[in-house]
Structure formats: structure tokens, C-alpha cells
mmCIF file of C-alpha atoms and ligand atoms in Angstrom:
data_model
loop_
_atom_site.group_PDB
_atom_site.id
_atom_site.type_symbol
_atom_site.label_atom_id
_atom_site.label_comp_id
_atom_site.label_asym_id
_atom_site.label_seq_id
_atom_site.Cartn_x
_atom_site.Cartn_y
_atom_site.Cartn_z
ATOM 1 C CA MET A 1 -39.964 -118.558 -4.218
ATOM 2 C CA LYS A 2 -40.085 -119.862 -0.994
ATOM 3 C CA SER A 3 -41.978 -122.878 -0.287
ATOM 4 C CA PRO A 4 -45.457 -122.682 1.840
ATOM 5 C CA ALA A 5 -45.298 -123.921 5.307
ATOM 6 C CA PHE A 6 -45.009 -127.389 6.189
ATOM 7 C CA ASP A 7 -44.686 -129.647 9.008
ATOM 8 C CA TYR A 8 -41.450 -132.268 9.407
ATOM 9 C CA ILE A 9 -41.680 -135.841 10.628
ATOM 10 C CA ARG A 10 -39.027 -137.956 10.834
ATOM 11 C CA ALA A 11 -40.243 -141.464 10.422
ATOM 12 C CA ARG A 12 -38.904 -144.281 13.075
ATOM 13 C CA SER A 13 -39.984 -147.202 10.530
ATOM 14 C CA VAL A 14 -41.860 -147.934 7.820
ATOM 15 C CA ALA A 15 -44.793 -149.230 9.654
ATOM 16 C CA HIS A 16 -44.147 -145.318 11.458
ATOM 17 C CA ALA A 17 -44.548 -143.480 8.191
ATOM 18 C CA LEU A 18 -47.332 -145.315 6.486
ATOM 19 C CA GLU A 19 -49.593 -144.639 9.792
ATOM 20 C CA THR A 20 -48.425 -141.000 9.729
ATOM 21 C CA TYR A 21 -49.066 -141.072 5.817
ATOM 22 C CA ARG A 22 -52.520 -142.299 6.572
ATOM 23 C CA SER A 23 -53.114 -139.839 9.507
ATOM 24 C CA LEU A 24 -52.573 -136.949 7.094
ATOM 25 C CA ASP A 25 -55.524 -137.906 5.010
ATOM 26 C CA GLY A 26 -53.553 -137.266 1.704
ATOM 27 C CA GLU A 27 -51.923 -134.126 2.885
ATOM 28 C CA GLY A 28 -48.258 -135.489 3.637
ATOM 29 C CA VAL A 29 -45.479 -136.354 1.074
ATOM 30 C CA TYR A 30 -42.632 -138.685 1.932
ATOM 31 C CA LEU A 31 -38.811 -137.200 1.376
ATOM 32 C CA ALA A 32 -36.371 -139.251 0.528
ATOM 33 C CA GLY A 33 -33.086 -137.240 -0.857
ATOM 34 C CA GLY A 34 -35.610 -134.150 -1.395
ATOM 35 C CA HIS A 35 -34.092 -132.994 -4.776
ATOM 36 C CA SER A 36 -37.144 -133.473 -6.512
ATOM 37 C CA VAL A 37 -39.588 -132.720 -3.525
ATOM 38 C CA VAL A 38 -37.891 -129.450 -2.565
ATOM 39 C CA PRO A 39 -37.957 -127.885 -5.743
ATOM 40 C CA SER A 40 -41.356 -128.871 -6.281
ATOM 41 C CA LEU A 41 -42.685 -127.077 -3.350
ATOM 42 C CA THR A 42 -40.333 -123.923 -3.695
ATOM 43 C CA LEU A 43 -42.307 -123.511 -7.329
ATOM 44 C CA ARG A 44 -45.414 -124.093 -5.115
ATOM 45 C CA LEU A 45 -46.203 -127.079 -7.533
ATOM 46 C CA GLN A 46 -47.254 -128.893 -3.882
ATOM 47 C CA ALA A 47 -48.162 -128.171 -0.619
ATOM 48 C CA PRO A 48 -48.567 -130.890 1.392
ATOM 49 C CA ALA A 49 -49.201 -130.581 5.271
ATOM 50 C CA ALA A 50 -45.964 -132.366 6.534
ATOM 51 C CA LEU A 51 -43.106 -133.946 4.709
ATOM 52 C CA ILE A 52 -42.354 -137.327 5.894
ATOM 53 C CA ASP A 53 -38.545 -137.681 5.978
ATOM 54 C CA LEU A 54 -38.048 -141.770 5.128
ATOM 55 C CA SER A 55 -33.685 -140.985 5.708
ATOM 56 C CA GLY A 56 -34.083 -142.448 9.490
ATOM 57 C CA ILE A 57 -35.723 -145.896 8.504
ATOM 58 C CA ASP A 58 -32.744 -148.984 8.688
ATOM 59 C CA ALA A 59 -35.053 -150.946 6.562
ATOM 60 C CA LEU A 60 -34.653 -148.545 2.804
ATOM 61 C CA THR A 61 -30.973 -148.491 3.489
ATOM 62 C CA GLY A 62 -27.856 -151.567 2.551
ATOM 63 C CA ILE A 63 -27.135 -153.431 -0.410
ATOM 64 C CA SER A 64 -27.247 -157.185 0.200
ATOM 65 C CA LEU A 65 -27.220 -160.410 -2.042
ATOM 66 C CA ASP A 66 -29.758 -163.053 -1.062
ATOM 67 C CA ASP A 67 -29.863 -166.255 -3.589
ATOM 68 C CA GLY A 68 -28.442 -164.540 -6.166
ATOM 69 C CA TRP A 69 -30.864 -161.592 -5.922
ATOM 70 C CA LEU A 70 -29.052 -158.384 -5.110
ATOM 71 C CA ARG A 71 -31.245 -155.871 -3.202
ATOM 72 C CA ILE A 72 -30.990 -152.119 -2.767
ATOM 73 C CA GLY A 73 -32.371 -150.307 -0.350
ATOM 74 C CA ALA A 74 -34.477 -147.925 -1.535
ATOM 75 C CA MET A 75 -32.109 -144.588 0.506
ATOM 76 C CA THR A 76 -29.244 -145.870 -1.395
ATOM 77 C CA ARG A 77 -28.320 -142.349 -2.946
ATOM 78 C CA HIS A 78 -27.060 -142.019 -6.485
ATOM 79 C CA ALA A 79 -23.365 -141.602 -5.435
ATOM 80 C CA GLU A 80 -23.173 -145.255 -3.734
ATOM 81 C CA VAL A 81 -24.982 -146.447 -6.694
ATOM 82 C CA ALA A 82 -22.117 -145.212 -9.092
ATOM 83 C CA ALA A 83 -19.605 -146.518 -6.484
ATOM 84 C CA ASP A 84 -20.811 -149.667 -4.751
ATOM 85 C CA PRO A 85 -18.644 -152.867 -5.982
ATOM 86 C CA MET A 86 -22.147 -154.932 -5.483
ATOM 87 C CA ILE A 87 -24.008 -153.028 -7.663
ATOM 88 C CA ARG A 88 -21.098 -152.616 -10.021
ATOM 89 C CA ASP A 89 -20.833 -156.405 -10.317
ATOM 90 C CA HIS A 90 -24.554 -157.501 -9.610
ATOM 91 C CA ALA A 91 -26.146 -154.663 -11.214
ATOM 92 C CA HIS A 92 -23.586 -153.054 -13.603
ATOM 93 C CA LEU A 93 -26.194 -151.144 -15.835
ATOM 94 C CA PHE A 94 -27.010 -148.988 -12.554
ATOM 95 C CA HIS A 95 -23.351 -148.592 -11.807
ATOM 96 C CA LEU A 96 -22.851 -147.246 -15.719
ATOM 97 C CA ALA A 97 -25.883 -145.209 -15.239
ATOM 98 C CA ALA A 98 -25.412 -143.223 -12.374
ATOM 99 C CA PRO A 99 -22.760 -141.106 -13.253
ATOM 100 C CA HIS A 100 -24.689 -139.925 -16.275
ATOM 101 C CA VAL A 101 -27.502 -138.493 -13.181
ATOM 102 C CA ALA A 102 -27.605 -134.944 -13.157
ATOM 103 C CA HIS A 103 -24.411 -133.662 -11.086
ATOM 104 C CA PRO A 104 -22.115 -134.665 -7.910
ATOM 105 C CA ALA A 105 -24.074 -132.374 -5.487
ATOM 106 C CA ILE A 106 -27.427 -133.891 -6.477
ATOM 107 C CA ARG A 107 -25.893 -137.075 -6.845
ATOM 108 C CA ASN A 108 -24.309 -137.129 -3.093
ATOM 109 C CA ARG A 109 -28.355 -136.644 -1.670
ATOM 110 C CA GLY A 110 -30.805 -137.836 -4.374
ATOM 111 C CA THR A 111 -31.768 -141.580 -4.117
ATOM 112 C CA ILE A 112 -32.283 -144.582 -6.465
ATOM 113 C CA GLY A 113 -35.861 -145.138 -4.391
ATOM 114 C CA GLY A 114 -37.159 -141.677 -4.875
ATOM 115 C CA SER A 115 -35.619 -141.668 -8.867
ATOM 116 C CA LEU A 116 -37.759 -144.760 -9.548
ATOM 117 C CA SER A 117 -40.742 -143.551 -7.047
ATOM 118 C CA LEU A 118 -40.862 -140.425 -9.273
ATOM 119 C CA ALA A 119 -41.169 -142.211 -12.118
ATOM 120 C CA ASP A 120 -39.708 -139.216 -14.452
ATOM 121 C CA PRO A 121 -39.776 -140.299 -18.518
ATOM 122 C CA ALA A 122 -36.289 -138.891 -18.756
ATOM 123 C CA SER A 123 -34.459 -140.492 -15.410
ATOM 124 C CA GLU A 124 -32.104 -142.943 -16.522
ATOM 125 C CA PHE A 125 -32.872 -145.755 -13.418
ATOM 126 C CA PRO A 126 -36.087 -146.545 -14.391
ATOM 127 C CA ALA A 127 -35.443 -147.704 -17.904
ATOM 128 C CA VAL A 128 -32.486 -149.197 -15.904
ATOM 129 C CA ALA A 129 -34.642 -151.300 -14.178
ATOM 130 C CA LEU A 130 -36.556 -152.106 -16.942
ATOM 131 C CA ALA A 131 -33.463 -153.500 -18.999
ATOM 132 C CA LEU A 132 -32.402 -155.352 -15.717
ATOM 133 C CA ARG A 133 -36.211 -156.907 -15.243
ATOM 134 C CA ALA A 134 -35.544 -155.972 -11.680
ATOM 135 C CA GLU A 135 -38.603 -156.097 -9.266
ATOM 136 C CA MET A 136 -39.815 -153.346 -6.637
ATOM 137 C CA GLU A 137 -40.382 -154.189 -3.134
ATOM 138 C CA VAL A 138 -43.024 -152.398 -2.113
ATOM 139 C CA ALA A 139 -44.593 -151.964 1.365
ATOM 140 C CA GLY A 140 -47.962 -150.736 2.200
ATOM 141 C CA HIS A 141 -50.989 -151.532 5.162
ATOM 142 C CA ASP A 142 -51.497 -154.852 3.930
ATOM 143 C CA GLY A 143 -48.175 -155.962 3.649
ATOM 144 C CA VAL A 144 -45.041 -156.417 1.195
ATOM 145 C CA ARG A 145 -45.187 -156.735 -2.093
ATOM 146 C CA ARG A 146 -43.071 -157.425 -5.508
ATOM 147 C CA VAL A 147 -44.096 -155.486 -8.672
ATOM 148 C CA LYS A 148 -42.170 -156.106 -12.072
ATOM 149 C CA ALA A 149 -40.626 -153.351 -13.380
ATOM 150 C CA ASP A 150 -42.505 -153.913 -16.621
ATOM 151 C CA ASP A 151 -45.730 -153.480 -14.284
ATOM 152 C CA PHE A 152 -44.332 -150.412 -12.244
ATOM 153 C CA PHE A 153 -44.148 -147.613 -14.595
ATOM 154 C CA LEU A 154 -47.253 -146.708 -15.661
ATOM 155 C CA ASP A 155 -47.090 -143.233 -17.598
ATOM 156 C CA ILE A 156 -45.615 -139.898 -16.643
ATOM 157 C CA TYR A 157 -44.448 -139.487 -13.009
ATOM 158 C CA GLU A 158 -47.149 -142.723 -12.410
ATOM 159 C CA THR A 159 -46.357 -145.807 -10.658
ATOM 160 C CA ALA A 160 -47.895 -148.896 -9.581
ATOM 161 C CA MET A 161 -47.736 -147.760 -5.833
ATOM 162 C CA ASP A 162 -51.217 -146.838 -4.361
ATOM 163 C CA PRO A 163 -50.749 -143.391 -2.507
ATOM 164 C CA GLY A 164 -48.773 -144.013 0.415
ATOM 165 C CA GLU A 165 -47.237 -147.148 -0.476
ATOM 166 C CA ILE A 166 -43.588 -147.148 0.048
ATOM 167 C CA LEU A 167 -40.963 -148.155 -2.087
ATOM 168 C CA GLN A 168 -38.561 -150.267 0.394
ATOM 169 C CA ALA A 169 -36.181 -151.972 -2.083
ATOM 170 C CA ILE A 170 -35.029 -152.686 -5.591
ATOM 171 C CA LEU A 171 -34.429 -156.183 -6.500
ATOM 172 C CA VAL A 172 -32.195 -157.320 -9.041
ATOM 173 C CA PRO A 173 -32.566 -160.554 -10.705
ATOM 174 C CA PRO A 174 -29.219 -162.711 -10.110
ATOM 175 C CA VAL A 175 -26.325 -162.257 -13.022
ATOM 176 C CA ARG A 176 -26.002 -165.146 -15.763
ATOM 177 C CA ALA A 177 -22.850 -166.077 -17.481
ATOM 178 C CA GLY A 178 -22.245 -164.260 -20.592
ATOM 179 C CA ASP A 179 -24.209 -161.195 -19.223
ATOM 180 C CA VAL A 180 -23.603 -157.813 -20.995
ATOM 181 C CA ALA A 181 -24.412 -154.447 -20.071
ATOM 182 C CA VAL A 182 -24.244 -151.287 -22.373
ATOM 183 C CA PHE A 183 -25.855 -147.975 -21.088
ATOM 184 C CA ASP A 184 -25.254 -144.071 -23.113
ATOM 185 C CA GLU A 185 -27.672 -141.388 -23.722
ATOM 186 C CA LEU A 186 -27.857 -138.425 -25.758
ATOM 187 C CA ALA A 187 -27.505 -134.954 -23.735
ATOM 188 C CA ARG A 188 -26.768 -131.241 -24.966
ATOM 189 C CA ARG A 189 -24.438 -131.105 -21.834
ATOM 190 C CA ARG A 190 -23.096 -133.775 -19.222
ATOM 191 C CA GLY A 191 -25.191 -134.125 -16.255
ATOM 192 C CA ASP A 192 -28.324 -132.600 -18.510
ATOM 193 C CA TYR A 193 -31.598 -134.808 -18.840
ATOM 194 C CA ALA A 194 -31.221 -136.633 -21.856
ATOM 195 C CA MET A 195 -32.547 -136.099 -25.328
ATOM 196 C CA VAL A 196 -32.915 -139.565 -25.802
ATOM 197 C CA GLY A 197 -30.974 -142.682 -23.440
ATOM 198 C CA ALA A 198 -30.705 -146.687 -23.581
ATOM 199 C CA ALA A 199 -30.198 -149.213 -21.070
ATOM 200 C CA VAL A 200 -29.218 -152.539 -22.962
ATOM 201 C CA GLN A 201 -28.650 -156.183 -20.807
ATOM 202 C CA ALA A 202 -27.708 -158.939 -23.503
ATOM 203 C CA MET A 203 -26.646 -162.580 -22.949
ATOM 204 C CA VAL A 204 -24.389 -163.174 -25.712
ATOM 205 C CA ASP A 205 -23.157 -166.848 -26.424
ATOM 206 C CA ALA A 206 -20.769 -167.677 -29.283
ATOM 207 C CA GLY A 207 -21.166 -164.278 -31.088
ATOM 208 C CA ARG A 208 -25.434 -164.600 -31.104
ATOM 209 C CA VAL A 209 -27.765 -162.770 -28.610
ATOM 210 C CA ALA A 210 -29.318 -165.210 -27.179
ATOM 211 C CA ASP A 211 -31.445 -162.865 -24.607
ATOM 212 C CA ILE A 212 -31.379 -158.980 -24.490
ATOM 213 C CA SER A 213 -33.676 -156.534 -23.010
ATOM 214 C CA ILE A 214 -33.602 -153.157 -24.042
ATOM 215 C CA ALA A 215 -35.205 -149.569 -22.277
ATOM 216 C CA PHE A 216 -35.201 -146.218 -23.484
ATOM 217 C CA PHE A 217 -36.068 -143.209 -21.279
ATOM 218 C CA SER A 218 -36.831 -139.748 -22.988
ATOM 219 C CA VAL A 219 -38.621 -141.108 -25.411
ATOM 220 C CA GLY A 220 -42.540 -140.989 -24.257
ATOM 221 C CA ASN A 221 -44.212 -140.747 -20.902
ATOM 222 C CA LYS A 222 -42.794 -143.464 -19.112
ATOM 223 C CA PRO A 223 -39.546 -145.629 -19.827
ATOM 224 C CA THR A 224 -40.062 -148.121 -22.577
ATOM 225 C CA ARG A 225 -39.092 -151.701 -23.472
ATOM 226 C CA ALA A 226 -38.240 -152.138 -27.274
ATOM 227 C CA GLY A 227 -39.834 -155.409 -27.646
ATOM 228 C CA ALA A 228 -39.554 -155.255 -31.280
ATOM 229 C CA ALA A 229 -36.283 -154.443 -31.333
ATOM 230 C CA GLU A 230 -35.427 -157.081 -28.929
ATOM 231 C CA SER A 231 -36.737 -159.359 -31.328
ATOM 232 C CA ALA A 232 -35.153 -158.692 -34.416
ATOM 233 C CA LEU A 233 -32.169 -159.098 -32.348
ATOM 234 C CA ARG A 234 -32.597 -162.488 -30.450
ATOM 235 C CA GLY A 235 -31.035 -165.404 -31.707
ATOM 236 C CA ALA A 236 -29.028 -163.121 -34.241
ATOM 237 C CA ARG A 237 -25.529 -162.292 -34.767
ATOM 238 C CA LEU A 238 -24.693 -158.901 -33.973
ATOM 239 C CA ASP A 239 -23.581 -157.749 -37.649
ATOM 240 C CA ASP A 240 -24.223 -154.721 -39.835
ATOM 241 C CA ALA A 241 -28.120 -156.184 -41.167
ATOM 242 C CA THR A 242 -29.241 -157.317 -38.067
ATOM 243 C CA ILE A 243 -28.390 -153.709 -36.059
ATOM 244 C CA ALA A 244 -29.970 -151.941 -38.963
ATOM 245 C CA ALA A 245 -33.126 -154.221 -38.671
ATOM 246 C CA ALA A 246 -33.265 -153.604 -34.858
ATOM 247 C CA GLN A 247 -33.054 -149.684 -35.744
ATOM 248 C CA SER A 248 -35.855 -150.194 -38.121
ATOM 249 C CA ALA A 249 -37.891 -152.033 -35.871
ATOM 250 C CA LEU A 250 -37.810 -149.362 -33.386
ATOM 251 C CA ASP A 251 -40.711 -147.077 -35.312
ATOM 252 C CA ALA A 252 -43.296 -149.806 -33.869
ATOM 253 C CA ASP A 253 -41.341 -149.576 -30.136
ATOM 254 C CA LEU A 254 -41.038 -145.834 -30.016
ATOM 255 C CA ASP A 255 -43.873 -143.201 -29.903
ATOM 256 C CA PRO A 256 -42.506 -139.719 -28.932
ATOM 257 C CA SER A 257 -44.308 -136.671 -29.009
ATOM 258 C CA ASP A 258 -43.655 -133.670 -30.980
ATOM 259 C CA GLU A 259 -42.624 -131.147 -28.824
ATOM 260 C CA PRO A 260 -41.731 -127.493 -29.237
ATOM 261 C CA GLN A 261 -38.083 -127.850 -28.389
ATOM 262 C CA MET A 262 -37.486 -131.279 -30.558
ATOM 263 C CA PRO A 263 -40.265 -132.469 -32.858
ATOM 264 C CA ALA A 264 -40.584 -136.556 -32.469
ATOM 265 C CA SER A 265 -38.906 -137.194 -35.959
ATOM 266 C CA VAL A 266 -35.786 -135.957 -34.673
ATOM 267 C CA ARG A 267 -36.195 -137.898 -31.192
ATOM 268 C CA ARG A 268 -36.748 -141.036 -32.899
ATOM 269 C CA HIS A 269 -33.854 -140.596 -34.989
ATOM 270 C CA LEU A 270 -31.784 -139.863 -32.199
ATOM 271 C CA ALA A 271 -33.051 -143.112 -30.694
ATOM 272 C CA ARG A 272 -32.149 -145.188 -33.526
ATOM 273 C CA VAL A 273 -28.353 -143.688 -33.816
ATOM 274 C CA LEU A 274 -28.211 -144.336 -30.105
ATOM 275 C CA LEU A 275 -29.379 -147.878 -30.598
ATOM 276 C CA GLY A 276 -26.580 -147.986 -33.300
ATOM 277 C CA ARG A 277 -23.769 -147.278 -31.364
ATOM 278 C CA LEU A 278 -24.635 -149.280 -28.304
ATOM 279 C CA LEU A 279 -25.535 -152.407 -30.360
ATOM 280 C CA GLY A 280 -21.797 -151.814 -31.863
ATOM 281 C CA HIS A 281 -20.288 -151.578 -28.356
ATOM 282 C CA LEU A 282 -21.660 -154.872 -27.393
ATOM 283 C CA GLY A 283 -20.570 -156.727 -29.962
ATOM 284 C CA THR A 284 -16.867 -155.403 -29.186
ATOM 285 C CA THR A 285 -17.953 -156.065 -25.711
ATOM 286 C CA ALA A 286 -19.417 -159.293 -25.428
HETATM 287 C C1 FAD B 301 -31.266 -129.872 -11.247
HETATM 288 C C2 FAD B 301 -31.351 -131.101 -11.193
HETATM 289 C C3 FAD B 301 -30.911 -132.140 -12.344
HETATM 290 C C4 FAD B 301 -31.464 -133.403 -12.390
HETATM 291 N N1 FAD B 301 -30.783 -134.019 -13.339
HETATM 292 C C5 FAD B 301 -31.188 -135.236 -12.928
HETATM 293 C C6 FAD B 301 -30.762 -136.107 -14.288
HETATM 294 O O1 FAD B 301 -30.213 -135.895 -14.955
HETATM 295 N N2 FAD B 301 -31.166 -137.335 -14.078
HETATM 296 C C7 FAD B 301 -32.422 -138.085 -13.417
HETATM 297 O O2 FAD B 301 -32.544 -138.977 -13.206
HETATM 298 N N3 FAD B 301 -32.750 -137.234 -12.174
HETATM 299 C C8 FAD B 301 -32.221 -136.002 -12.223
HETATM 300 N N4 FAD B 301 -32.596 -135.240 -10.883
HETATM 301 C C9 FAD B 301 -33.658 -135.544 -10.405
HETATM 302 C C10 FAD B 301 -32.590 -136.024 -8.776
HETATM 303 O O3 FAD B 301 -32.108 -137.215 -9.468
HETATM 304 C C11 FAD B 301 -33.512 -136.806 -7.739
HETATM 305 O O4 FAD B 301 -33.034 -136.548 -6.797
HETATM 306 C C12 FAD B 301 -34.336 -138.092 -8.214
HETATM 307 O O5 FAD B 301 -35.149 -137.793 -8.912
HETATM 308 C C13 FAD B 301 -35.520 -138.008 -6.780
HETATM 309 O O6 FAD B 301 -34.610 -138.631 -5.711
HETATM 310 P P1 FAD B 301 -34.985 -137.874 -4.280
HETATM 311 O O7 FAD B 301 -34.409 -139.193 -3.601
HETATM 312 O O8 FAD B 301 -34.036 -136.970 -4.188
HETATM 313 O O9 FAD B 301 -36.403 -138.049 -4.083
HETATM 314 P P2 FAD B 301 -37.234 -137.221 -3.630
HETATM 315 O O10 FAD B 301 -37.236 -135.435 -4.141
HETATM 316 O O11 FAD B 301 -37.265 -136.951 -1.755
HETATM 317 O O12 FAD B 301 -38.816 -137.705 -3.883
HETATM 318 C C14 FAD B 301 -39.042 -138.004 -5.096
HETATM 319 C C15 FAD B 301 -40.446 -138.528 -4.848
HETATM 320 O O13 FAD B 301 -40.614 -139.671 -5.180
HETATM 321 C C16 FAD B 301 -41.703 -139.894 -3.588
HETATM 322 N N5 FAD B 301 -40.897 -140.973 -2.776
HETATM 323 C C17 FAD B 301 -39.174 -140.858 -2.375
HETATM 324 N N6 FAD B 301 -38.542 -141.920 -1.742
HETATM 325 C C18 FAD B 301 -39.709 -143.008 -1.904
HETATM 326 C C19 FAD B 301 -40.003 -144.345 -1.653
HETATM 327 N N7 FAD B 301 -39.018 -144.942 -1.083
HETATM 328 N N8 FAD B 301 -41.456 -144.496 -1.749
HETATM 329 C C20 FAD B 301 -42.165 -143.713 -1.969
HETATM 330 N N9 FAD B 301 -42.233 -142.929 -2.320
HETATM 331 C C21 FAD B 301 -40.589 -142.152 -2.168
HETATM 332 C C22 FAD B 301 -41.297 -138.731 -2.728
HETATM 333 O O14 FAD B 301 -42.613 -138.387 -2.107
HETATM 334 C C23 FAD B 301 -41.463 -137.733 -4.025
HETATM 335 O O15 FAD B 301 -42.818 -137.574 -4.740
HETATM 336 C C24 FAD B 301 -32.152 -133.828 -11.215
HETATM 337 C C25 FAD B 301 -32.632 -132.748 -9.946
HETATM 338 C C26 FAD B 301 -32.209 -131.704 -10.202
HETATM 339 C C27 FAD B 301 -32.696 -130.925 -8.784
#
């Protein structure tokens, strides 16, 4: 199928993009890497009057450190997320997750901002943002605000951004001594969306888990923090009994629905297996 006709506008700045969106009276759609927008146009799932291209806006690019916080511009491509040394050192979970996102051709165009704005519950980066306790820098007509990842992902394809707002950057808190990150997903084939995936950021001190955040994806309508499993782990040694307790606690954290291609019970089982694997890995990495 071909997409319906649309105008194309290349925004010069965030202010220009916001103004253009407003002038289109709800009929405009922002274009970043286009690897979700363009398929949805060709499938005729949406028919905007115009695409507003964000790729020429300098304020949405660049990776920098400010007072220990890493600022990743929204237009940073998935391939740059995988390769950039600052992301590797200051937001290691993004570095680990990026190679799992789709295939090289898509990673060369898709952007971290596009992925987080789309909020596909099967995507890797939203869960990573949760596990890293990242914050989103969101621009609108009233100025710029910061939204914690915990408050950003509301539901399937739904975020705390109002229509027309622009995600400018992702802000990752300073790395702490003893921070360790592990990431993995279970997919039918490499590059497929995961059946279940998880991102874990932990601080391990003298063999004990001093702090931990665990975020799952592909197990519900949005990326999900596993708070009960985190509680079972905090302060404990990473031994078999603790790992088993964390796996059991997932029953309280995850609420996948039954789907024709996978019953909820199978997804829960896969989540327990994945968590066990990741915590085992954490024990050997820390
Ligand atoms: C075959 C295939 C396989 C894929 N597999 C995976 C996968 O395994 N894992 C995965 O995570 N993704 C996967 N994707 C999706 C891919 O990662 C997309 O590139 C990504 O989700 C969206 O990023 P984008 O830059 O292409 O955004 P676009 O498609 O340009 O935009 C996506 C949405 O976000 C909005 N938007 C974009 N940027 C901003 C911004 N800065 N502020 C506000 N709104 C914005 C757009 O208006 C649009 O609604 C796959 C895509 C394809 C085609």
C-alpha cells in the first residue's frame, strides 16, 4: 500500500516545530527516524496533513555531560547509542540494549527520542530509561519541563507528553561507584521484538544488593518496574534463595494478558527465567 498524500515541513528549531504543529490544528505528525511513522502511513493507520521533520534541529542532537548527568539528544540514532563511548560509560544499559533493537538498517535511522515518544511496550529503550531512572526533557509552548521515566510511560503508545510537545533529550543520572548493568531479552529470532525483556541496574556493595531497579518490557501495556522483586533483593546477598524469592515476587509485579500467540502464564514463566538469568549474571559481574 502507498501512504496518503501529505505535506513535508523541515523544522528549523524546536520553536518552529511547536508553532508548525499548532498551525496544523492536530493534523501534523513529527518525523524523527521515520521507522515507525512511515510504516504506519503506508499501512494507512494514520493520514496526517503534514510531517514535521525534526532531523534538522540542532537542539535535539548531541551527547554531553553536565554535572554528572548524561544528556542524550532525542535525535541520537540507535546505532550511535550502541557505539558512543559516553553512553557506554555513563548510561551502560542503553549501550547494552541498542544491539537488540531491530536490525542494522533500522538502527541507522531510528532515534532514541522516537522510540521513547512512541512508547511501544515491546521496545527496549523505554524499559532502559525506567531502570536508569532517567528523566525526559520535554519542550512545549509553556517552556521546558523534566518528567521522570517512572511518570512518563502511561499506557500502550501513551506518554505524559501533551499533543504537540517535543521530547528534546534524555537525562541519565550520574553513575555511582559499584553500579552494574545487565540486559537481556528472549526473542524468537535476533532482531525480532522480544517475547520478554528486562533491564537491570544495581549497586552491589560487599556482595549485597545496596540498590536495584528492574524494568521489564513486552509483559504488559507499558514498560514495568518490578518493585516487589526489587524489594526482595534490596539489602540481600545474591544467592540462590534470594534470586528465587525475587522470581516469585514477579507475580505481584507483572500482569501480562492472554494473547493468541502467547498465554499470560508462558510470559510470566519466561519473565522468571529471564530474571534468574540476569541476576545470576549480576552476581558474576559485580
Ligand atoms: C522492521 C522493524 C523492526 C523493529 N524492531 C524494533 C525492535 O526490536 N525494538 C524497538 O524498540 N523498535 C523496533 N522498531 C522500531 C524502531 O526502533 C523505530 O525507529 C522507533 O521505535 C521509532 O523511532 P524513529 O526515530 O524511527 O521515530 P519515528 O517513526 O519518526 O516517530 C515515532 C513516533 O514518535 C514521535 N516522535 C518522534 N520523535 C519525537 C520527539 N523527539 N518528540 C516527540 N515526538 C516524537 C513521532 O511523531 C511518531 O509518533 C522496529 C521497526 C521496524 C520497521
